Tab-separated table of C-alpha atoms in Angstrom:
chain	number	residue	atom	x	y	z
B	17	UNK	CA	-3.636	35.204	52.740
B	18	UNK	CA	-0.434	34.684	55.304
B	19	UNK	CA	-1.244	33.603	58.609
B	20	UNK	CA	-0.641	35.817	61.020
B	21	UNK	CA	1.473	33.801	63.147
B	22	UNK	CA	3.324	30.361	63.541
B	23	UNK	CA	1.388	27.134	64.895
B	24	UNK	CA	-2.091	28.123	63.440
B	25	UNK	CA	-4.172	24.522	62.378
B	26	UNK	CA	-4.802	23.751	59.168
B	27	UNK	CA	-7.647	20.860	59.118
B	28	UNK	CA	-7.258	19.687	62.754
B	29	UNK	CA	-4.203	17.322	61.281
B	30	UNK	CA	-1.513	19.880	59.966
B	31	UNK	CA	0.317	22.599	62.301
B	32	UNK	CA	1.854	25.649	59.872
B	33	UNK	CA	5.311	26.493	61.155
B	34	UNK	CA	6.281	29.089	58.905
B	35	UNK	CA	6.344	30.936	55.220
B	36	UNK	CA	8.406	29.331	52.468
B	37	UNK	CA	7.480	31.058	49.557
B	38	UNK	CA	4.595	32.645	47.495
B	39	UNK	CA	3.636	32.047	43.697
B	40	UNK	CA	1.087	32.640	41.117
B	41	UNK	CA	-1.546	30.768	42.368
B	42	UNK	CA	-0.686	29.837	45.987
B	43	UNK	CA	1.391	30.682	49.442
B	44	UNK	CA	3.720	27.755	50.289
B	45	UNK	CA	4.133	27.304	54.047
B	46	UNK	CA	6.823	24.505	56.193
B	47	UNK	CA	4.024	22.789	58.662
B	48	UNK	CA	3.935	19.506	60.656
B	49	UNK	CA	1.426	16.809	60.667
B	50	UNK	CA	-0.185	16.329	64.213
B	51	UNK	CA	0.577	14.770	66.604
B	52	UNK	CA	4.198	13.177	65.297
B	53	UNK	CA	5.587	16.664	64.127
B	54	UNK	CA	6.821	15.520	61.173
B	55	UNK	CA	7.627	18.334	58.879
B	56	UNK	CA	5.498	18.583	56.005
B	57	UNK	CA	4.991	21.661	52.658
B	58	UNK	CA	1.756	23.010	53.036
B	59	UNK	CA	0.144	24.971	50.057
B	60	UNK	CA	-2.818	27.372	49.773
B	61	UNK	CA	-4.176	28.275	47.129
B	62	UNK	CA	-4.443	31.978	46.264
B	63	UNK	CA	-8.877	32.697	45.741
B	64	UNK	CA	-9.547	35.117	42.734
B	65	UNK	CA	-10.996	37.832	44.009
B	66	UNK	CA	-12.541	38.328	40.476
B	67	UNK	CA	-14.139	35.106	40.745
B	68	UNK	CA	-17.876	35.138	41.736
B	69	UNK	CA	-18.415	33.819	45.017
B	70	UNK	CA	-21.288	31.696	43.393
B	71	UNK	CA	-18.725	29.662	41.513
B	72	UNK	CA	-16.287	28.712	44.088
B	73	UNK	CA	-17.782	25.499	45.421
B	74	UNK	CA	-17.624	24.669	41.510
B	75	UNK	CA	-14.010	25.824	41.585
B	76	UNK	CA	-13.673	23.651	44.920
B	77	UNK	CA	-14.982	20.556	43.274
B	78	UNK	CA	-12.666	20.975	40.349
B	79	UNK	CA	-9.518	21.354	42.557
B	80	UNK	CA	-10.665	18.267	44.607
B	81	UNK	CA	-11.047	16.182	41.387
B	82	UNK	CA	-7.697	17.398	40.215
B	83	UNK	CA	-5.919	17.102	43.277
B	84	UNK	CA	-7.326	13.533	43.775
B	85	UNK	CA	-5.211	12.656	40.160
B	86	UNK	CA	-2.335	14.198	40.934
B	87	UNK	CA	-1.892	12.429	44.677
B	88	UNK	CA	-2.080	8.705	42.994
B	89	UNK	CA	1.107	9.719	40.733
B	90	UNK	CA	3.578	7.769	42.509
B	91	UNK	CA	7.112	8.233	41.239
B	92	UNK	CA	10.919	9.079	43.195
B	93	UNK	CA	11.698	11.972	41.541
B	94	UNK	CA	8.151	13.844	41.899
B	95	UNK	CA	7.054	15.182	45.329
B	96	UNK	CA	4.125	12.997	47.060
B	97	UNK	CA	0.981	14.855	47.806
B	98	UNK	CA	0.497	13.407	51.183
B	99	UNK	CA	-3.263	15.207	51.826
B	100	UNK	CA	-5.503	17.823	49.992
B	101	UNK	CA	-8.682	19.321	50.794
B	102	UNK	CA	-11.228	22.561	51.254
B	103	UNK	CA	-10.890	24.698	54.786
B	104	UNK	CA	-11.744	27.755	55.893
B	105	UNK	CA	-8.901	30.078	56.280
B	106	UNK	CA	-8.041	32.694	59.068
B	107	UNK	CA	-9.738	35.289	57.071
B	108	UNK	CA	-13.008	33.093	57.281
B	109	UNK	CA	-12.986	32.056	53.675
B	110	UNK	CA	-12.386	28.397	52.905
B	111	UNK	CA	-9.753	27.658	50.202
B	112	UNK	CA	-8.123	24.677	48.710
B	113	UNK	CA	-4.901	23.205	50.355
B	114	UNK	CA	-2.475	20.202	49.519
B	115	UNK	CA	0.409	18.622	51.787
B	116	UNK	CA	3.314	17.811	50.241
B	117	UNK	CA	6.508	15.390	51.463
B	118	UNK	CA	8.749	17.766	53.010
B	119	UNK	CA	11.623	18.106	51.021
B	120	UNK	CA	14.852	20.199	51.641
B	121	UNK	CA	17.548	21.459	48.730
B	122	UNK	CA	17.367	24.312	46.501
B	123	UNK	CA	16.061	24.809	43.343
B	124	UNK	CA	17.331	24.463	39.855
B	125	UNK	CA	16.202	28.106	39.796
B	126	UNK	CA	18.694	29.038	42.726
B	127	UNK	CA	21.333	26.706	41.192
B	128	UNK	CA	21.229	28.693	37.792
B	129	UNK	CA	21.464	32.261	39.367
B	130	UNK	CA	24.258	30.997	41.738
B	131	UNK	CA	26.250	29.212	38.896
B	132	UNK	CA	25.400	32.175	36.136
B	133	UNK	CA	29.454	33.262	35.904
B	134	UNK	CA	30.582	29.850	36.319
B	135	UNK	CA	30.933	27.179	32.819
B	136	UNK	CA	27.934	25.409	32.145
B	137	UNK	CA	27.219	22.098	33.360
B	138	UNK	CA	28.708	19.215	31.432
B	139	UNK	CA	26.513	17.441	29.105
B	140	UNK	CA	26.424	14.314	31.443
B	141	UNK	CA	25.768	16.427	34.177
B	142	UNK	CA	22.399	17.894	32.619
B	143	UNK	CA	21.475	14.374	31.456
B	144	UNK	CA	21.952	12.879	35.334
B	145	UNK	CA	19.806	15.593	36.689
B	146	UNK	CA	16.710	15.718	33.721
B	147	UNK	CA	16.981	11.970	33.252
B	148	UNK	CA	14.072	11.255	36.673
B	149	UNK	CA	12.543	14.424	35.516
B	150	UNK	CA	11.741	13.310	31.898
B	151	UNK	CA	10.853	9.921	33.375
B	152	UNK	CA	8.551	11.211	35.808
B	153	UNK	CA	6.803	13.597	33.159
B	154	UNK	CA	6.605	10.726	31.053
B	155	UNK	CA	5.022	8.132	33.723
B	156	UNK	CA	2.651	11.249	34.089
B	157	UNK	CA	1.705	11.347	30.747
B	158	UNK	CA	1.059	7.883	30.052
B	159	UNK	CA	-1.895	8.723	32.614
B	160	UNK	CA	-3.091	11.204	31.028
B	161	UNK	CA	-1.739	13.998	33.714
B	162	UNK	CA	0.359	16.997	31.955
B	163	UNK	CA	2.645	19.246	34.693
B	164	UNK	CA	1.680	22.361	33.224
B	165	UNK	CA	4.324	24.474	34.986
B	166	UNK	CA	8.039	22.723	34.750
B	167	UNK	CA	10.517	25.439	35.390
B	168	UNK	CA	13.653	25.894	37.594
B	169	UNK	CA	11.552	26.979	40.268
B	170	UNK	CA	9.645	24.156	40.250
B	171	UNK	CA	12.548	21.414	40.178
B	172	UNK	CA	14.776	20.394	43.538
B	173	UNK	CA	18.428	20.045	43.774
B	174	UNK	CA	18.696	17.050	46.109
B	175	UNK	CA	21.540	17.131	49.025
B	176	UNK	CA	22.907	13.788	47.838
B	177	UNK	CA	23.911	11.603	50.830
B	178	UNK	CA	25.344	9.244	49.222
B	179	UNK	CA	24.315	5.987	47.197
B	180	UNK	CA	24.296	6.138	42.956
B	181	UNK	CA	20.018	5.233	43.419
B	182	UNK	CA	19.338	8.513	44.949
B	183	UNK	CA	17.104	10.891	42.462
B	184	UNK	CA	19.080	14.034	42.090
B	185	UNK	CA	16.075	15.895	41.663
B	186	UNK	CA	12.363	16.099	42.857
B	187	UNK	CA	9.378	17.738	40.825
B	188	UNK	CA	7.368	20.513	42.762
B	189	UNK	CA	4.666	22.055	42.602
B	190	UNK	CA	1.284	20.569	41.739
B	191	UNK	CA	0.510	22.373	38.308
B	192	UNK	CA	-0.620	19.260	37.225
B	193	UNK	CA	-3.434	18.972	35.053
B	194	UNK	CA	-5.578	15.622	33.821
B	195	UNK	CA	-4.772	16.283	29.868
B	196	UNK	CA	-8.556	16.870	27.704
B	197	UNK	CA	-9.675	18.557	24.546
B	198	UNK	CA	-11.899	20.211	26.723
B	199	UNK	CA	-11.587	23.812	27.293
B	200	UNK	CA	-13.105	23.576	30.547
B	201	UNK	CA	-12.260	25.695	33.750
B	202	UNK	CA	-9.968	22.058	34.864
B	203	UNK	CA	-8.668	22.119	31.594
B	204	UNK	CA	-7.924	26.255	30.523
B	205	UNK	CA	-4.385	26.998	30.618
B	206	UNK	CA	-3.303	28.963	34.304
């Protein structure tokens, strides 16, 4: 699902620059919004090819509801989806999108398997860096929204520039979910 090449449109509004990174259920790609360039994360969501064709605009809907949740969580330490929506693709098929802040660091992920013969991080430090995270899951949950897919991978290591009110580190990923005793398709875990 990779576009072919650099400065493709995504939606008339968003430019994609280049790959960033591919997971589970989407391709993650640096972009710009139009016309001011400024540099935005881009993510497409990966279609099932199991999935009948006849349910997608269901599956559409659902992602639009979902995504519409997750873009009013307003916190510092998680990632602002900026713009979501339903295009068609270079391959002709439409598939769901959100733009994310652009944010740059590494991950906790990359931190860990740089760091894996060095002494662990001192109590404090873990507590400095989980302390937004645990307050942003928790803001999240008090709405009724669970992450669904906190992991290293998904947390960024902030380049701090100085200042003791900068976040250390920023929530990715949208795996968010609006929480239900339902078992329906929004609400199945994956």
């Amino acid at each position: 699902m990779r576009w072919a090449s650099a400065g493709l449109p995504l939606d008339r509004r968003y430019e994609v620059d280049e790959f960033v990174a591919e997971g589970g259920f989407g391709v993650v790609y640096r972009g710009r919004l139009l016309p001011w360039k400024e540099p935005v994360a881009i993510k497409v969501c990966k279609l099932d090819p199991a999935e009948d064709e006849t349910l997608r605009p269901e599956s559409h809907s659902h992602f639009l509801t979902e995504a519409a949740i997750v873009a009013k969580l307003t916190h510092p330490a998680i990632v602002r989806v900026r713009d979501f929506g339903v295009s068609p693709m270079p391959d002709g098929q439409d598939a769901p999108w959100l733009v994310f802040d652009w944010v740059s660091g590494r991950t906790l992920a990359d931190d860990l398997d740089e760091r894996w013969n060095d002494p662990p991080r001192a109590p404090w430090e873990v507590l400095e860096l989980m302390r937004p995270v645990l307050r942003a899951l928790a803001m999240a949950h008090a709405q009724g929204i669970a992450h669904r897919d906190i992991k290293p991978a998904n947390l960024m290591l902030m380049a701090r520039a100085g200042g003791n009110d900068e976040v250390p580190v920023r929530v990715l990923d949208s795996g968010c979910r609006r929480c239900s005793n339902s078992t329906s398709a929004a609400s199945r875990p994956g």
